[in-house]
Amino acid sequence: MGTKNNVTEFVLFGLFQSRELQHVCFVVFSLFHMLTLLGNLMVIITINASKTLRAPMYFFLSHLSFADMCYPSATTPKMIVDTFVERKTISFNGCMTQLFSAHFFGGTEIFLLTAMAYDRYVAICRPLHYITIMDRRKCGLLAGASWVAGFFHSILQTLLTVQLPFCGPNEIDNFFCDVHPLLKLACADTYLISLLVVANSGAICLVNFLMLAASYIVILRSLRSHSAEGRRKALSTCGAHFTVVALFFVPCVFTYVRPSFTLPIDKSMAVFYGILTPMLNPLIYTLRNDEVKSAMKKL
């Protein structure tokens, strides 16, 4: 009860200790971040400028691209800057801000992907009612609910962490502040809080992933009654979406659906779902979508 927070900053270990590898990280992740921002910005501009991309799927895709721009921006710039310094530090407030931002945009992306799966389900399984079910108001509510749900998920994670006492050590074996490494450093019994973290982050990842998997099973079953051309178009859009879902959710589930302890592979998983997936999303959606490619060429 008398333990106080004596930590004003945290020391980040980063991805690698070697100076040579850190220089490689600077070049590689600077390029990745630039491609992420430019690719997702291009998708947003194309969707908003094109008169042909007015379907609900593209409305959700523009929101996803915006989240994909913001999500890695919460952690990647700090990691890039840290490749130049020997001692990588982040203030306590900066650490909590990074934690909140990463979980806010990451959580929002999870809910947006679920909304996009619902849109594909209605379009393929209930095509005659699609226009009435997925009207502009319903799409706006689903997108808004995704951002609100991401905010409440993130604020809960942050409140669970910020009230913990930290009295040293203050070294985080990662390139950004996340819940599991911070719980490991807390000078208190974190068993109950770790269960709440798993119930929050873990449940969101796992439940949404299972819902998405179930929806695609239903979609694949319903495609048997469609024409060959209809199956081809449906599989093209759904295939792109499921690829994004798998790339994002599999490492996310691995990281958060377990007790609160850290593993050496956690850093690689964080790079995968926090940096690589937002960069690959524009490529996945544009390369497999003729309408988006055509609109980009016209733009």
CSV table of C-alpha atoms in Angstrom, one decimal:
chain,number,residue,atom,x,y,z
A,1,MET,CA,0.0,0.0,0.0
A,2,GLY,CA,2.9,2.3,0.7
A,3,THR,CA,4.7,1.7,-2.6
A,4,LYS,CA,5.1,4.9,-4.6
A,5,ASN,CA,5.9,5.5,-8.3
A,6,ASN,CA,9.6,6.4,-8.4
A,7,VAL,CA,10.0,6.0,-12.1
A,8,THR,CA,9.9,9.1,-14.3
A,9,GLU,CA,11.2,7.4,-17.5
A,10,PHE,CA,11.6,4.0,-19.1
A,11,VAL,CA,14.6,2.6,-21.0
A,12,LEU,CA,13.7,0.8,-24.2
A,13,PHE,CA,16.0,-2.0,-25.5
A,14,GLY,CA,14.8,-1.6,-29.1
A,15,LEU,CA,14.8,-4.4,-31.6
A,16,PHE,CA,18.6,-5.0,-31.7
A,17,GLN,CA,21.5,-4.1,-29.5
A,18,SER,CA,24.1,-4.1,-32.4
A,19,ARG,CA,24.8,-0.7,-33.8
A,20,GLU,CA,25.1,-2.0,-37.3
A,21,LEU,CA,21.7,-3.7,-37.1
A,22,GLN,CA,20.2,-0.5,-35.7
A,23,HIS,CA,21.5,1.4,-38.7
A,24,VAL,CA,19.8,-1.2,-40.9
A,25,CYS,CA,16.6,-0.7,-38.9
A,26,PHE,CA,16.7,3.0,-39.5
A,27,VAL,CA,16.8,2.5,-43.3
A,28,VAL,CA,14.3,-0.3,-43.5
A,29,PHE,CA,11.7,1.0,-41.1
A,30,SER,CA,12.0,4.5,-42.4
A,31,LEU,CA,11.1,3.1,-45.9
A,32,PHE,CA,8.3,1.0,-44.4
A,33,HIS,CA,6.8,3.9,-42.6
A,34,MET,CA,7.0,6.1,-45.7
A,35,LEU,CA,5.3,3.4,-47.8
A,36,THR,CA,2.7,2.9,-45.2
A,37,LEU,CA,1.7,6.6,-45.1
A,38,LEU,CA,1.9,7.1,-48.9
A,39,GLY,CA,0.0,3.9,-49.7
A,40,ASN,CA,-2.8,4.4,-47.3
A,41,LEU,CA,-3.1,8.1,-48.1
A,42,MET,CA,-3.3,7.1,-51.8
A,43,VAL,CA,-6.2,4.7,-51.0
A,44,ILE,CA,-8.1,7.5,-49.0
A,45,ILE,CA,-7.6,10.1,-51.8
A,46,THR,CA,-8.7,7.6,-54.5
A,47,ILE,CA,-11.9,6.5,-52.7
A,48,ASN,CA,-12.9,10.1,-51.9
A,49,ALA,CA,-12.1,11.4,-55.4
A,50,SER,CA,-13.6,8.6,-57.4
A,51,LYS,CA,-17.4,8.6,-58.2
A,52,THR,CA,-17.4,4.9,-58.8
A,53,LEU,CA,-16.1,3.9,-55.4
A,54,ARG,CA,-19.2,4.7,-53.4
A,55,ALA,CA,-20.1,1.2,-52.1
A,56,PRO,CA,-20.0,0.7,-48.3
A,57,MET,CA,-17.0,-1.6,-48.7
A,58,TYR,CA,-14.9,1.4,-49.8
A,59,PHE,CA,-16.3,3.6,-47.1
A,60,PHE,CA,-15.0,1.2,-44.5
A,61,LEU,CA,-11.8,0.8,-46.4
A,62,SER,CA,-11.1,4.5,-46.2
A,63,HIS,CA,-11.5,4.4,-42.4
A,64,LEU,CA,-9.3,1.4,-42.2
A,65,SER,CA,-6.6,3.2,-44.3
A,66,PHE,CA,-6.7,6.1,-41.9
A,67,ALA,CA,-6.4,3.8,-38.9
A,68,ASP,CA,-3.5,2.1,-40.7
A,69,MET,CA,-1.7,5.5,-41.1
A,70,CYS,CA,-2.2,6.4,-37.4
A,71,TYR,CA,-1.5,2.9,-35.8
A,72,PRO,CA,2.2,2.6,-36.8
A,73,SER,CA,2.7,6.3,-36.3
A,74,ALA,CA,2.2,5.7,-32.5
A,75,THR,CA,5.4,3.6,-32.3
A,76,THR,CA,7.5,3.6,-35.5
A,77,PRO,CA,8.8,7.2,-35.5
A,78,LYS,CA,10.1,6.8,-31.9
A,79,MET,CA,11.8,3.5,-32.9
A,80,ILE,CA,13.4,5.2,-35.9
A,81,VAL,CA,14.7,8.1,-33.9
A,82,ASP,CA,16.0,5.7,-31.2
A,83,THR,CA,18.4,4.0,-33.7
A,84,PHE,CA,20.6,7.1,-33.4
A,85,VAL,CA,20.9,7.1,-29.6
A,86,GLU,CA,22.8,4.7,-27.3
A,87,ARG,CA,20.3,5.0,-24.4
A,88,LYS,CA,16.7,4.9,-25.6
A,89,THR,CA,14.5,6.5,-23.0
A,90,ILE,CA,10.8,7.5,-23.0
A,91,SER,CA,9.2,9.6,-20.3
A,92,PHE,CA,6.5,8.0,-18.1
A,93,ASN,CA,3.8,10.3,-19.6
A,94,GLY,CA,5.2,9.6,-23.1
A,95,CYS,CA,5.0,5.8,-22.4
A,96,MET,CA,1.4,6.0,-21.3
A,97,THR,CA,0.5,8.1,-24.4
A,98,GLN,CA,2.2,5.6,-26.6
A,99,LEU,CA,0.3,2.8,-24.9
A,100,PHE,CA,-3.0,4.6,-25.3
A,101,SER,CA,-2.4,5.5,-29.0
A,102,ALA,CA,-1.3,2.1,-30.1
A,103,HIS,CA,-4.3,0.3,-28.4
A,104,PHE,CA,-6.7,3.0,-29.6
A,105,PHE,CA,-5.8,2.7,-33.3
A,106,GLY,CA,-5.1,-1.1,-33.1
A,107,GLY,CA,-8.5,-1.7,-31.4
A,108,THR,CA,-10.3,0.5,-33.9
A,109,GLU,CA,-8.8,-1.5,-36.7
A,110,ILE,CA,-10.1,-4.8,-35.2
A,111,PHE,CA,-13.6,-3.4,-35.1
A,112,LEU,CA,-13.4,-1.9,-38.6
A,113,LEU,CA,-12.3,-5.3,-40.0
A,114,THR,CA,-15.3,-6.9,-38.3
A,115,ALA,CA,-17.6,-4.3,-39.8
A,116,MET,CA,-16.1,-4.9,-43.2
A,117,ALA,CA,-16.8,-8.7,-42.8
A,118,TYR,CA,-20.4,-7.9,-41.9
A,119,ASP,CA,-20.7,-5.8,-45.0
A,120,ARG,CA,-19.3,-8.7,-47.2
A,121,TYR,CA,-21.7,-11.1,-45.4
A,122,VAL,CA,-24.7,-9.0,-46.3
A,123,ALA,CA,-23.6,-8.4,-49.8
A,124,ILE,CA,-23.1,-12.1,-50.6
A,125,CYS,CA,-25.7,-13.8,-48.4
A,126,ARG,CA,-28.5,-11.2,-48.7
A,127,PRO,CA,-27.9,-9.4,-51.9
A,128,LEU,CA,-31.5,-8.4,-52.5
A,129,HIS,CA,-31.6,-6.6,-49.1
A,130,TYR,CA,-28.1,-5.2,-49.3
A,131,ILE,CA,-29.0,-1.6,-50.2
A,132,THR,CA,-31.6,-1.3,-47.5
A,133,ILE,CA,-29.5,-3.0,-44.8
A,134,MET,CA,-26.2,-1.2,-45.5
A,135,ASP,CA,-27.5,2.3,-46.1
A,136,ARG,CA,-25.4,5.4,-45.5
A,137,ARG,CA,-26.7,5.8,-41.9
A,138,LYS,CA,-25.9,2.2,-41.0
A,139,CYS,CA,-22.4,2.4,-42.4
A,140,GLY,CA,-21.8,5.7,-40.5
A,141,LEU,CA,-23.0,4.1,-37.2
A,142,LEU,CA,-20.8,1.0,-37.7
A,143,ALA,CA,-17.7,3.1,-38.5
A,144,GLY,CA,-18.4,5.5,-35.6
A,145,ALA,CA,-19.0,2.5,-33.2
A,146,SER,CA,-15.6,1.1,-34.2
A,147,TRP,CA,-13.8,4.3,-33.2
A,148,VAL,CA,-15.7,4.6,-30.0
A,149,ALA,CA,-15.1,0.9,-29.1
A,150,GLY,CA,-11.4,1.3,-29.9
A,151,PHE,CA,-11.3,4.4,-27.6
A,152,PHE,CA,-13.0,2.6,-24.6
A,153,HIS,CA,-10.7,-0.5,-25.1
A,154,SER,CA,-7.6,1.7,-25.1
A,155,ILE,CA,-8.7,3.9,-22.1
A,156,LEU,CA,-9.3,0.8,-20.1
A,157,GLN,CA,-5.9,-0.6,-20.9
A,158,THR,CA,-4.3,2.7,-20.0
A,159,LEU,CA,-6.2,3.1,-16.7
A,160,LEU,CA,-5.2,-0.4,-15.6
A,161,THR,CA,-1.6,0.4,-16.2
A,162,VAL,CA,-1.1,4.1,-15.2
A,163,GLN,CA,-2.3,3.5,-11.6
A,164,LEU,CA,0.4,0.8,-11.0
A,165,PRO,CA,3.4,1.7,-8.8
A,166,PHE,CA,6.8,1.5,-10.6
A,167,CYS,CA,9.9,1.6,-8.3
A,168,GLY,CA,12.5,0.1,-10.6
A,169,PRO,CA,13.9,-1.5,-12.7
A,170,ASN,CA,12.6,0.6,-15.6
A,171,GLU,CA,14.0,-1.3,-18.6
A,172,ILE,CA,11.5,-2.6,-21.3
A,173,ASP,CA,12.7,-5.3,-23.6
A,174,ASN,CA,10.8,-3.9,-26.6
A,175,PHE,CA,10.8,-1.0,-28.9
A,176,PHE,CA,7.6,0.6,-27.5
A,177,CYS,CA,5.5,0.6,-24.4
A,178,ASP,CA,3.0,-2.2,-24.1
A,179,VAL,CA,0.9,-3.7,-21.4
A,180,HIS,CA,2.7,-7.0,-20.7
A,181,PRO,CA,6.2,-5.5,-20.3
A,182,LEU,CA,4.9,-2.7,-18.0
A,183,LEU,CA,3.0,-5.2,-15.8
A,184,LYS,CA,6.3,-7.1,-15.5
A,185,LEU,CA,8.0,-4.0,-14.1
A,186,ALA,CA,5.2,-3.0,-11.6
A,187,CYS,CA,6.1,-3.2,-7.9
A,188,ALA,CA,2.8,-4.8,-7.0
A,189,ASP,CA,0.8,-8.0,-7.4
A,190,THR,CA,-0.5,-7.7,-11.0
A,191,TYR,CA,-2.3,-11.1,-11.2
A,192,LEU,CA,-5.8,-9.6,-11.2
A,193,ILE,CA,-4.9,-6.8,-13.6
A,194,SER,CA,-3.3,-9.3,-15.9
A,195,LEU,CA,-6.5,-11.2,-16.0
A,196,LEU,CA,-8.4,-8.0,-16.8
A,197,VAL,CA,-5.9,-7.3,-19.6
A,198,VAL,CA,-6.4,-10.8,-21.1
A,199,ALA,CA,-10.2,-10.3,-20.7
A,200,ASN,CA,-9.9,-7.0,-22.5
A,201,SER,CA,-7.3,-7.3,-25.3
A,202,GLY,CA,-7.3,-11.1,-25.5
A,203,ALA,CA,-11.1,-11.4,-25.7
A,204,ILE,CA,-11.4,-8.6,-28.3
A,205,CYS,CA,-8.8,-10.3,-30.5
A,206,LEU,CA,-10.1,-13.8,-30.1
A,207,VAL,CA,-13.8,-13.2,-30.2
A,208,ASN,CA,-13.6,-10.9,-33.3
A,209,PHE,CA,-11.3,-13.4,-35.0
A,210,LEU,CA,-13.8,-16.3,-34.3
A,211,MET,CA,-16.7,-14.2,-35.5
A,212,LEU,CA,-14.8,-13.3,-38.7
A,213,ALA,CA,-13.9,-17.0,-39.3
A,214,ALA,CA,-17.5,-18.0,-38.8
A,215,SER,CA,-18.8,-15.4,-41.2
A,216,TYR,CA,-16.4,-16.6,-43.9
A,217,ILE,CA,-17.5,-20.2,-43.5
A,218,VAL,CA,-21.1,-19.0,-44.0
A,219,ILE,CA,-20.1,-16.9,-47.0
A,220,LEU,CA,-18.2,-19.9,-48.6
A,221,ARG,CA,-21.2,-22.1,-48.1
A,222,SER,CA,-23.5,-19.6,-49.7
A,223,LEU,CA,-21.2,-19.2,-52.8
A,224,ARG,CA,-22.1,-22.7,-54.0
A,225,SER,CA,-25.4,-21.3,-55.3
A,226,HIS,CA,-23.7,-18.4,-57.2
A,227,SER,CA,-22.6,-18.3,-60.8
A,228,ALA,CA,-18.9,-18.8,-61.7
A,229,GLU,CA,-18.4,-15.1,-62.3
A,230,GLY,CA,-20.2,-14.2,-59.0
A,231,ARG,CA,-18.0,-16.6,-57.1
A,232,ARG,CA,-14.9,-15.2,-58.7
A,233,LYS,CA,-15.8,-11.6,-57.7
A,234,ALA,CA,-16.8,-12.6,-54.2
A,235,LEU,CA,-13.7,-14.6,-53.6
A,236,SER,CA,-11.6,-11.8,-54.9
A,237,THR,CA,-12.9,-9.2,-52.4
A,238,CYS,CA,-13.3,-11.7,-49.5
A,239,GLY,CA,-9.9,-13.2,-50.2
A,240,ALA,CA,-8.2,-9.8,-49.8
A,241,HIS,CA,-10.1,-9.1,-46.6
A,242,PHE,CA,-9.4,-12.5,-45.1
A,243,THR,CA,-5.7,-12.1,-45.9
A,244,VAL,CA,-5.6,-8.8,-44.0
A,245,VAL,CA,-7.5,-10.5,-41.1
A,246,ALA,CA,-5.1,-13.4,-40.9
A,247,LEU,CA,-2.0,-11.1,-41.0
A,248,PHE,CA,-3.3,-8.9,-38.3
A,249,PHE,CA,-5.2,-11.3,-36.0
A,250,VAL,CA,-2.9,-14.3,-35.8
A,251,PRO,CA,0.0,-12.4,-34.1
A,252,CYS,CA,-2.4,-10.3,-32.1
A,253,VAL,CA,-4.1,-13.4,-30.7
A,254,PHE,CA,-0.7,-15.0,-30.0
A,255,THR,CA,0.4,-11.9,-28.1
A,256,TYR,CA,-2.6,-11.1,-26.0
A,257,VAL,CA,-4.5,-14.3,-25.4
A,258,ARG,CA,-2.2,-15.6,-22.7
A,259,PRO,CA,-1.2,-14.8,-19.2
A,260,SER,CA,0.8,-11.6,-18.7
A,261,PHE,CA,4.4,-12.6,-19.4
A,262,THR,CA,6.8,-11.6,-22.1
A,263,LEU,CA,8.5,-13.7,-24.7
A,264,PRO,CA,11.5,-12.9,-27.0
A,265,ILE,CA,9.3,-13.4,-30.0
A,266,ASP,CA,6.9,-10.7,-28.9
A,267,LYS,CA,9.0,-8.0,-30.6
A,268,SER,CA,8.8,-9.8,-33.9
A,269,MET,CA,5.0,-10.2,-33.5
A,270,ALA,CA,4.7,-6.5,-32.7
A,271,VAL,CA,6.6,-5.6,-35.9
A,272,PHE,CA,4.4,-7.9,-37.9
A,273,TYR,CA,0.9,-6.6,-36.8
A,274,GLY,CA,2.0,-3.1,-35.9
A,275,ILE,CA,4.3,-2.1,-38.8
A,276,LEU,CA,4.2,-4.6,-41.7
A,277,THR,CA,0.4,-5.3,-41.8
A,278,PRO,CA,-0.6,-1.5,-42.1
A,279,MET,CA,2.0,-1.2,-44.9
A,280,LEU,CA,0.7,-4.3,-46.8
A,281,ASN,CA,-3.0,-3.5,-46.5
A,282,PRO,CA,-3.1,-1.0,-49.4
A,283,LEU,CA,-1.3,-3.5,-51.6
A,284,ILE,CA,-3.6,-6.3,-50.7
A,285,TYR,CA,-6.8,-4.4,-51.3
A,286,THR,CA,-5.6,-2.7,-54.5
A,287,LEU,CA,-3.9,-5.6,-56.2
A,288,ARG,CA,-7.0,-7.8,-55.9
A,289,ASN,CA,-9.6,-5.1,-56.7
A,290,ASP,CA,-10.0,-4.1,-60.3
A,291,GLU,CA,-12.3,-1.1,-59.4
A,292,VAL,CA,-9.7,0.4,-57.1
A,293,LYS,CA,-6.8,-0.2,-59.6
A,294,SER,CA,-8.9,1.5,-62.3
A,295,ALA,CA,-9.8,4.4,-60.1
A,296,MET,CA,-6.1,4.9,-59.1
A,297,LYS,CA,-5.0,4.9,-62.8
A,298,LYS,CA,-7.6,7.6,-63.6
A,299,LEU,CA,-6.6,9.6,-60.6
